[in-house]
Coordinates of C-alpha atoms and ligand atoms in Angstrom, one line a residue:
X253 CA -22.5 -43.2 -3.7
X254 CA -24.4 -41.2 -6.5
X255 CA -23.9 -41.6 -9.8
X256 CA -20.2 -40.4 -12.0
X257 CA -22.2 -38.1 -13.5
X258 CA -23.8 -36.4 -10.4
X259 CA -20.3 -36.4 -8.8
X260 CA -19.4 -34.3 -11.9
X261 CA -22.2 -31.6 -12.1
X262 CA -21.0 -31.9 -8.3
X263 CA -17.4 -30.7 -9.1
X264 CA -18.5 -28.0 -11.6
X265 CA -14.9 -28.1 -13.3
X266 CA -15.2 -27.5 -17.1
X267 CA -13.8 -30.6 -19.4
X268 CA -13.6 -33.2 -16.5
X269 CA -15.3 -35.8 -15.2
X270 CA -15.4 -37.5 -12.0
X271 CA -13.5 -41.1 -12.4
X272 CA -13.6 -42.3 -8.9
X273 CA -13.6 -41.1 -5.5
X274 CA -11.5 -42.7 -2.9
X275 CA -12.1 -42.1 0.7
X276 CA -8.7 -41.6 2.5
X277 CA -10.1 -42.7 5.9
X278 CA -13.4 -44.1 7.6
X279 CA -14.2 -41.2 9.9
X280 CA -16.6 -38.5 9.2
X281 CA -14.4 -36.0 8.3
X282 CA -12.0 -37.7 5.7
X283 CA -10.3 -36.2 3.3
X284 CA -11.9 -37.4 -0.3
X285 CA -9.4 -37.7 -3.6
X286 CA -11.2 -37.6 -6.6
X287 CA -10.1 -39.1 -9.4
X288 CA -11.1 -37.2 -12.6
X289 CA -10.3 -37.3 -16.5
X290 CA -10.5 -34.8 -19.3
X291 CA -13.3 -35.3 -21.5
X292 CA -14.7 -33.8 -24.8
X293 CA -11.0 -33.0 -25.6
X294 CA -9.8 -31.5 -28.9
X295 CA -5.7 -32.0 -27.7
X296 CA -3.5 -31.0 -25.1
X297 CA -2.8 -27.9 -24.7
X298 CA 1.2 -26.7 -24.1
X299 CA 1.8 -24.5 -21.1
X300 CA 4.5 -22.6 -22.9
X301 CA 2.8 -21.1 -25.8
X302 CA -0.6 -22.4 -25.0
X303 CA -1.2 -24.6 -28.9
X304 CA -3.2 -27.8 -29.0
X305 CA -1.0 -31.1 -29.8
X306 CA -2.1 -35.1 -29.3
X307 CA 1.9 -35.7 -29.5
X308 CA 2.0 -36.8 -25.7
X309 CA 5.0 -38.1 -24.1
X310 CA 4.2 -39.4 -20.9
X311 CA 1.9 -38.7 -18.0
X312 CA 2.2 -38.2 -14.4
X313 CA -0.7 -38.4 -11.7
X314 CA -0.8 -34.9 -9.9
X315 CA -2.8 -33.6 -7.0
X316 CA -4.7 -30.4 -6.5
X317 CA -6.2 -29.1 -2.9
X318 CA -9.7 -27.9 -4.0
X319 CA -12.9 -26.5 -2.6
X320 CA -14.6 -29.1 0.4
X321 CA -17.3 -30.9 0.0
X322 CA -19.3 -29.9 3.1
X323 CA -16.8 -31.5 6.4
X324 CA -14.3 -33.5 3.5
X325 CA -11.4 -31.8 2.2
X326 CA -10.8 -32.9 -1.3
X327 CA -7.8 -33.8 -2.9
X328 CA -7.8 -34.2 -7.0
X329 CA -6.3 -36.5 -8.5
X330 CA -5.1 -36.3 -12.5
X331 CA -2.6 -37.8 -14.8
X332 CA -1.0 -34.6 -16.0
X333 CA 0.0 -35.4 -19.4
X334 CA 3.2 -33.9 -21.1
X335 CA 3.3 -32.9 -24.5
X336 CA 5.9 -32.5 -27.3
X337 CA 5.3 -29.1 -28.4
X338 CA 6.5 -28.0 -32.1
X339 CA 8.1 -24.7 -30.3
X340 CA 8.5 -25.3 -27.0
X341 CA 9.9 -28.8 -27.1
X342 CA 8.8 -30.9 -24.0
X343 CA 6.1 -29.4 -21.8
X344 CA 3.6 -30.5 -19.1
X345 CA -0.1 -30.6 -20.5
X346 CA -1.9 -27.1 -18.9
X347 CA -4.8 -27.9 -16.8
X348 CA -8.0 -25.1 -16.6
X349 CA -8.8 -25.2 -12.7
X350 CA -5.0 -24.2 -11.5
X351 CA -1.8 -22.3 -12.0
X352 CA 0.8 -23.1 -13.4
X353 CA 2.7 -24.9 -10.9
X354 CA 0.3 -24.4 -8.0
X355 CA -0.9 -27.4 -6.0
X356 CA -4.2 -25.8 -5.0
X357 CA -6.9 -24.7 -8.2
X358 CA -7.4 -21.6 -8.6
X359 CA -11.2 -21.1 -6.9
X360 CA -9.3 -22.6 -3.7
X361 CA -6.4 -19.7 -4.0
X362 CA -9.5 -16.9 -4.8
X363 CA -10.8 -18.1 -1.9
X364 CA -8.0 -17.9 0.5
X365 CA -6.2 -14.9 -0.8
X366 CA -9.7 -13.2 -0.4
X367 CA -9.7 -14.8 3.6
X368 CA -6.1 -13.0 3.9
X369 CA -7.8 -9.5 3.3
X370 CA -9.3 -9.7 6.2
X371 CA -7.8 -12.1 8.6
X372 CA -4.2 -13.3 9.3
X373 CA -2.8 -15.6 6.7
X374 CA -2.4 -18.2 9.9
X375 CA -5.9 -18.2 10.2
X376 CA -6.6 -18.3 6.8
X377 CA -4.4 -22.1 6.1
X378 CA -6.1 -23.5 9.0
X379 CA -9.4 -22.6 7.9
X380 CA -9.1 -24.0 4.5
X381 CA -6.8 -26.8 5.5
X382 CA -3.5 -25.8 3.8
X383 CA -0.1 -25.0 5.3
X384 CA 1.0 -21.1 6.0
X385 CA 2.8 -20.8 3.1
X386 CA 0.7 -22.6 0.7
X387 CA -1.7 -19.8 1.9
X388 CA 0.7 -17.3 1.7
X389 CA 1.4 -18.2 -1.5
X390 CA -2.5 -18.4 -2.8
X391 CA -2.5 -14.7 -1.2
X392 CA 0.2 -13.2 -3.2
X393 CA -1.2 -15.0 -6.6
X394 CA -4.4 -13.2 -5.9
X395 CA -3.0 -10.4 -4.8
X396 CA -0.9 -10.4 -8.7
X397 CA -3.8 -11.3 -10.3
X398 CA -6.4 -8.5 -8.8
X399 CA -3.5 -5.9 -9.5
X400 CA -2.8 -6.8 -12.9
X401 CA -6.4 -7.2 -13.8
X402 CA -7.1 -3.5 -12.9
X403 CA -7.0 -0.3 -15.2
X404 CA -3.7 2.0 -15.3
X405 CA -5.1 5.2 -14.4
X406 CA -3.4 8.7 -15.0
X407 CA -3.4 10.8 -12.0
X408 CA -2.9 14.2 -12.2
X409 CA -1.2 14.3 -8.6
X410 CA 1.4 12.0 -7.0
X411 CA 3.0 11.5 -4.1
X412 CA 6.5 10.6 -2.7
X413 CA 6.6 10.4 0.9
X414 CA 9.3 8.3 2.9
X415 CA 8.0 5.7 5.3
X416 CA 10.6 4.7 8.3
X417 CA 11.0 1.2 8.3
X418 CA 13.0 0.3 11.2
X419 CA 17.0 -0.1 12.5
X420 CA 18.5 -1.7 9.2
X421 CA 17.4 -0.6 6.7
X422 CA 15.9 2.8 7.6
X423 CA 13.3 3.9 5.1
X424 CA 11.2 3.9 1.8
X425 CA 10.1 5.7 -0.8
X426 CA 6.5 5.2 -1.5
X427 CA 5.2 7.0 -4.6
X428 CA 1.4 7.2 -4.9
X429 CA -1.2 8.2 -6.6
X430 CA -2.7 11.3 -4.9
X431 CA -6.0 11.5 -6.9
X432 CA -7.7 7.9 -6.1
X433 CA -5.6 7.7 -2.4
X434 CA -3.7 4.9 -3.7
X435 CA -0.1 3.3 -3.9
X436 CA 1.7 2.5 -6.7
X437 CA 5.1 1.9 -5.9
X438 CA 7.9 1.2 -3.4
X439 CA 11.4 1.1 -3.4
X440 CA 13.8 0.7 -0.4
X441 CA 15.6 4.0 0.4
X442 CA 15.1 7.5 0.3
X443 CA 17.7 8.2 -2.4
X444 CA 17.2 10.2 -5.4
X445 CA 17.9 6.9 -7.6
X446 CA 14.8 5.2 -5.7
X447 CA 12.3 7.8 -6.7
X448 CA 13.7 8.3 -10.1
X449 CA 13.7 4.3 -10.5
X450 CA 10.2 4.0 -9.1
X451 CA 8.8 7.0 -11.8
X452 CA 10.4 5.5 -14.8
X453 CA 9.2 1.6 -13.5
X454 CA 6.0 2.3 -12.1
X455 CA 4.9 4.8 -14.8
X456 CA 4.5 4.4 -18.7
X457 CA 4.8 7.2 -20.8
X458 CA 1.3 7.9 -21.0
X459 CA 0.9 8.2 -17.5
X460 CA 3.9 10.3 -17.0
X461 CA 2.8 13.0 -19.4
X462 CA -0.2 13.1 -17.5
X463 CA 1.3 14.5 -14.3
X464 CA 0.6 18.2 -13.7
X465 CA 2.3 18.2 -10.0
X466 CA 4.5 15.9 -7.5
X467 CA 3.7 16.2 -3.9
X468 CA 6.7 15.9 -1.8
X469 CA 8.5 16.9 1.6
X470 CA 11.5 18.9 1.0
X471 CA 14.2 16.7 0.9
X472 CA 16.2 17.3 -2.1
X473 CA 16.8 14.6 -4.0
X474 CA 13.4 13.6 -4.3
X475 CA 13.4 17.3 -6.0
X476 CA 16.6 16.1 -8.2
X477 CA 14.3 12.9 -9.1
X478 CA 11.2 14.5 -10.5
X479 CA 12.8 17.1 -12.3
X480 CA 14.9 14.6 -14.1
X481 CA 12.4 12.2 -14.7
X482 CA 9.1 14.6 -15.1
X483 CA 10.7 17.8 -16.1
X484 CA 7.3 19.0 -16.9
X485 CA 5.6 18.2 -13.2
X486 CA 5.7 21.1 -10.9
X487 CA 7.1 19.8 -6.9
X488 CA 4.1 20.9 -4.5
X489 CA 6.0 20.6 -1.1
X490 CA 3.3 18.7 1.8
X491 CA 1.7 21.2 4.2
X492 CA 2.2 18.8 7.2
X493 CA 6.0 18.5 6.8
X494 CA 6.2 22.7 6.4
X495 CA 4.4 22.4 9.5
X496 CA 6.5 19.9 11.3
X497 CA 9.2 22.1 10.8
X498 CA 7.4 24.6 12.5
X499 CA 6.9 22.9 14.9
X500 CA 10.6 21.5 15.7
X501 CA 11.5 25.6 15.3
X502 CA 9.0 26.1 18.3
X503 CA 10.6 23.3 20.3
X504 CA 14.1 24.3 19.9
X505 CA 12.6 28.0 21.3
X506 CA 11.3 26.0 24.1
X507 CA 14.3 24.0 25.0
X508 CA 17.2 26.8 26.2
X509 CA 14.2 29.0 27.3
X510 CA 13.4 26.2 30.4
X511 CA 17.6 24.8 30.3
X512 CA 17.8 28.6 31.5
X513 CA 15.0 29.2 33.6
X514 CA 14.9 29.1 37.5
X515 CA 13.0 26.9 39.3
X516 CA 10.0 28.8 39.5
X517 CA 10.1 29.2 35.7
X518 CA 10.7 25.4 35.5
X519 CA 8.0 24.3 37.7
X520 CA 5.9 26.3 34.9
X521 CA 7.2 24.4 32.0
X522 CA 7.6 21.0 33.3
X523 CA 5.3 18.0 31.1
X524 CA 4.2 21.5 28.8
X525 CA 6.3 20.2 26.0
X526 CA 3.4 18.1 24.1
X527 CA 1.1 21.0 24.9
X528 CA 2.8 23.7 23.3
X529 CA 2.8 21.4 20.2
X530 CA -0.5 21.2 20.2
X531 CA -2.1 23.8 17.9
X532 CA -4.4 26.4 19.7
X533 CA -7.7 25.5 18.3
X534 CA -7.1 21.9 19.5
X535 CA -6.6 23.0 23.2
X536 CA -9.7 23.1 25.3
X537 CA -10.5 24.0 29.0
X538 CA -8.3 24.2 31.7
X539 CA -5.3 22.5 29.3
X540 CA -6.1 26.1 27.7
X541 CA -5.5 27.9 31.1
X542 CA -2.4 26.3 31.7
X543 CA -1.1 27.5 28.2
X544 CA -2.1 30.7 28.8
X545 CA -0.5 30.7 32.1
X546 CA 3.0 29.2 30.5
X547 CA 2.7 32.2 28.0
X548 CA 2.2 34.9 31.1
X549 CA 5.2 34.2 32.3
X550 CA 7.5 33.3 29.2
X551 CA 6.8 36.3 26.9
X552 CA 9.6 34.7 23.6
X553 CA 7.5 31.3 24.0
X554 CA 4.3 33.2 23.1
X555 CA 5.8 34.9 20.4
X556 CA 7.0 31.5 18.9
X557 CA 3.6 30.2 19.2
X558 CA 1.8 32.5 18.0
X559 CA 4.3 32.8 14.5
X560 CA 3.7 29.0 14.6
X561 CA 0.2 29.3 14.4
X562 CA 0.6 31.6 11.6
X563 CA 2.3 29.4 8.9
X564 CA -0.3 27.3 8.1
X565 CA -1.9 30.5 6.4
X566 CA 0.0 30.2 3.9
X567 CA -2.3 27.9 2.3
X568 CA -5.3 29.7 2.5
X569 CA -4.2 31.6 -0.4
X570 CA -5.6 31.4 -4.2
X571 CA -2.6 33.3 -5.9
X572 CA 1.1 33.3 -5.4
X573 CA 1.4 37.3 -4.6
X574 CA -1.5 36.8 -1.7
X575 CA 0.8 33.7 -0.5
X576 CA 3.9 36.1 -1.1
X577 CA 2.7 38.9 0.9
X578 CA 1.4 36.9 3.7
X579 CA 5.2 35.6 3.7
X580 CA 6.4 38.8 3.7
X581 CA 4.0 39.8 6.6
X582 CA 5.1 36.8 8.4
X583 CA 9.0 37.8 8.4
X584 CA 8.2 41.6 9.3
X585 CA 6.4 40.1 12.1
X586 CA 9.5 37.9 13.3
X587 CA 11.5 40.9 13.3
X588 CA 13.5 42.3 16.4
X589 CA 12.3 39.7 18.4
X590 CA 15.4 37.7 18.4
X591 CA 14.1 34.5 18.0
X592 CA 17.2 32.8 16.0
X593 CA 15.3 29.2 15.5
X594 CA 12.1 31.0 14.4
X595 CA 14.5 33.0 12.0
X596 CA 16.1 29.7 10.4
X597 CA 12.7 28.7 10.0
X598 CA 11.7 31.6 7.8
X599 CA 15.2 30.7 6.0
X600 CA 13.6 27.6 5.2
X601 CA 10.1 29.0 4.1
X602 CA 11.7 31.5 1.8
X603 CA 14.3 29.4 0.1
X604 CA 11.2 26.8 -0.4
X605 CA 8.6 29.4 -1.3
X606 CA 8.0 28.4 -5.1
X607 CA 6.8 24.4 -3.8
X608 CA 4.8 26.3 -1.2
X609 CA 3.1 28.9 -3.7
X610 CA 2.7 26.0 -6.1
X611 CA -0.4 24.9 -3.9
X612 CA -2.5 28.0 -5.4
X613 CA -2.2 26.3 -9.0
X614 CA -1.9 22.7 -8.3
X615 CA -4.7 21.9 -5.2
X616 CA -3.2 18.9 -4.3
X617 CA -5.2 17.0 -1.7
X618 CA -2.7 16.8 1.6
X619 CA -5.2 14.8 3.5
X620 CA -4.8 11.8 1.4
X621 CA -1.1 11.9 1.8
X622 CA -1.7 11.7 5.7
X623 CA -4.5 9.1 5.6
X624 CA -1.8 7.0 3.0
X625 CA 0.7 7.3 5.5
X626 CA -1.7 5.8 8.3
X627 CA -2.8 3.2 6.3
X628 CA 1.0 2.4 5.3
X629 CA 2.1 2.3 9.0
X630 CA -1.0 0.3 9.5
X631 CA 0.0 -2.4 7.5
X632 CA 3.5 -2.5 8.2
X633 CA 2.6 -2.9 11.8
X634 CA 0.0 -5.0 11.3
X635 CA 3.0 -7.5 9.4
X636 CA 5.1 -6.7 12.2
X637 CA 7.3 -6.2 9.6
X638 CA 7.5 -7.6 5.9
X639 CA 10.5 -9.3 4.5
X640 CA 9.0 -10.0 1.0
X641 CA 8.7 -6.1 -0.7
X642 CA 6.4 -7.9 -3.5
X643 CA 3.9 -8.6 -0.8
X644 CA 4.2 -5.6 1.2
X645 CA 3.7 -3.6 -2.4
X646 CA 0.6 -5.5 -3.1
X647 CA -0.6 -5.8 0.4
X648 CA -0.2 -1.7 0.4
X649 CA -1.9 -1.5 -3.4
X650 CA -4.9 -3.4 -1.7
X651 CA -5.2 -2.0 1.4
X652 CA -5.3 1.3 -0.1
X653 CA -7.6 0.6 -3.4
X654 CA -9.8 -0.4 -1.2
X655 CA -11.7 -2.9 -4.0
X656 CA -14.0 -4.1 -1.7
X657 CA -16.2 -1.6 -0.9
X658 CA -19.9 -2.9 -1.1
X659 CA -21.6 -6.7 -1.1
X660 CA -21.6 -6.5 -5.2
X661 CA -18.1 -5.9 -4.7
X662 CA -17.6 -9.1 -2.5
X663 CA -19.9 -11.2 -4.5
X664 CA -17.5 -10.1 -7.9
X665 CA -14.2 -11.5 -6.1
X666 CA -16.3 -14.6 -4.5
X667 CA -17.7 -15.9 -7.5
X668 CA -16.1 -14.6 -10.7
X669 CA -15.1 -17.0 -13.1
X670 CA -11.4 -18.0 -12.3
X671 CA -11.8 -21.6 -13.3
X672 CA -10.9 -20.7 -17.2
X673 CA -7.6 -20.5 -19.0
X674 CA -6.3 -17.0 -19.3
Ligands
ZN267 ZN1 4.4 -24.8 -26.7

């Protein structure tokens, strides 16, 4: 056995020293509890208000998982004193490696809630010798730390999208930050409350005057919500749910056309359903001629299709009259067909137009709402499921942030100094 004091420069922990170590069992991969003591103390300090006292009470001997020492777990070992404190009356002593009331320090939770980025928590415990939710707890302390650590930006852009969650309860709200592609709150429900809630929570005031526009689908009472809550932010409706609409128009033209047809016409249409959705610049080769064969003989289906294709132009457009007149084109275009679905559509696209025009002042960036929402789902599936809406949030806030992006920024997380008091 080296000497105390190498055992000490061993353990690296500010203020202590090594005592004694105490070998648990004889075989080569036995757990090791170290004994250690403060040293070079001026008091101890309260956990409540964080003041320096020598009015001690009593003292009770502790234990803290910490880092191995190469195959030996280590176990420390300290008489936690507890302190009469002048304002906070009777408090345990606070120690620098760990938590509050953790039982693992705090470069042992860095580690393992960095291990849970990229591997299953399950996997995680049994690599650094702890149970599942002693890991899952070391995750979610990181997890608070990292987020609370970070900047709060102002983005220019959000988001509120709904996420479907499953049978019970059947949806959230996620609001994010469209600028940096990130998350930034969550709230179950798709209700104008939850939106409202989540801008007033999520947001302070600085950040709320910062908003120019809200990205949304067009679902009224996320409208209702940022009007009351940002009465100054301009509702953008998202591209991809005007075009989902579209697309549900095109299949309800398809549906009676083939309920109607005879069997020659059915033969036609038969397994054509994903096909037709599929826009026409995504359609190669023969899956091409087959389309054009479908269209040959159903003349209202091409029709639909191609007023289908056109909606999406209505973003190509720098000013509200050029997205106004290729509206107006648009309807003229629909007229005397008699296509009643394709009709309500338009409906839609008219009584919506000002969040559709909005696009030409407010560019907001649809693809990151898209590449959220596969990240989100991701996630969510990856969980099968989360009970605990904390962790989901701050799983989401990670996964989108990305933080880790390079080696330096691996290095930052691995060894930055979490073994001091905050
Ligand atoms: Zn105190």
């Amino acid at each position: 056995m080296g000497s105390r004091r190498e055992c000490t420069r061993i353990l690296g922990l500010e203020g202590y020293r090594v005592e004694q170590l105490e070998w648990e069992a004889e075989s080569s991969r036995a757990r090791i509890r170290i004994w250690i003591e403060r040293r070079g103390i001026r008091g101890y300090q309260c956990s409540g208000c964080g003041r320096r006292t020598w009015r001690l009470r009593d003292a009770k001997v502790r234990t803290w998982e910490d880092l191995p020492w190469a195959a030996h777990r280590v176990t420390l070992v300290y008489a936690q004193r507890r302190v009469r404190c002048r304002t906070c009356g009777i408090r345990t002593e606070r120690v620098g490696f760990a938590d509050g009331h953790a039982r693992i320090t705090r470069r042992l939770r860095q580690l393992i809630g960095l291990d849970c980025q990229s591997m299953p928590t399950s996997h995680a415990a049994v690599r650094h010798g702890v149970s599942w939710s002693k890991a899952r707890r070391a995750e979610k302390a990181f997890l608070t730390d990292w987020d609370q650590a970070r900047p709060r930006r102002r983005p220019r852009h959000l988001g509120a999208d709904e996420i479907h969650r499953g049978k019970r309860q059947k949806f959230y709200t996620v609001l994010s930050d469209l600028v940096h592609g990130e998350v930034m709150g969550l709230a179950p429900e798709r209700t104008e409350e939850s939106l409202a809630g989540l801008l007033t929570t999520c947001l302070d005031a600085r950040q709320r005057a910062a908003v120019e526009a809200v990205c949304t689908d067009m679902h009224r009472p996320y409208a209702n919500a940022v009007a009351q809550a940002l009465p100054q932010a301009t509702i953008v409706y998202d591209k991809f749910h005007v075009l989902q609409h579209a697309g549900a128009a095109l299949d309800e033209v398809r549906r009676p056309e083939f309920f109607r047809a005879g069997p020659v016409m059915r033969q036609f249409g038969r397994g054509k359903r994903w096909l037709l959705l599929r826009r026409w610049n995504t359609v190669r080769g023969s899956k091409r001629a087959e389309l054009c064969a479908l269209f040959a003989a159903n003349r209202r289906l091409f029709k639909a299709y191609i007023l289908r294709e056109h909606v999406d132009q209505l973003w190509t457009y720098k000013t509200r009259n050029g997205v106004a007149t290729c509206l107006w084109n648009w309807l003229k275009a629909l007229r005397w067909q008699r296509l009643p679905e394709m009709e309500k559509l338009g409906d839609t696209l008219v009584t919506h137009f000002d969040g559709i025009a909005a696009f030409c002042d407010h560019p907001v960036r649809f693809g990151v709402v898209e590449s959220l929402n596969t990240t989100i789902k991701g996630v969510i599936r990856r969980g099968r499921g989360m009970k605990d809406e904390t962790m989901l949030l701050l799983k989401l806030k990670w996964a989108t942030a990305r933080p880790i992006r390079s080696s330096k920024d691996l290095a930052k997380f691995l060894y930055s100094d979490v073994h001091s008091n905050r």
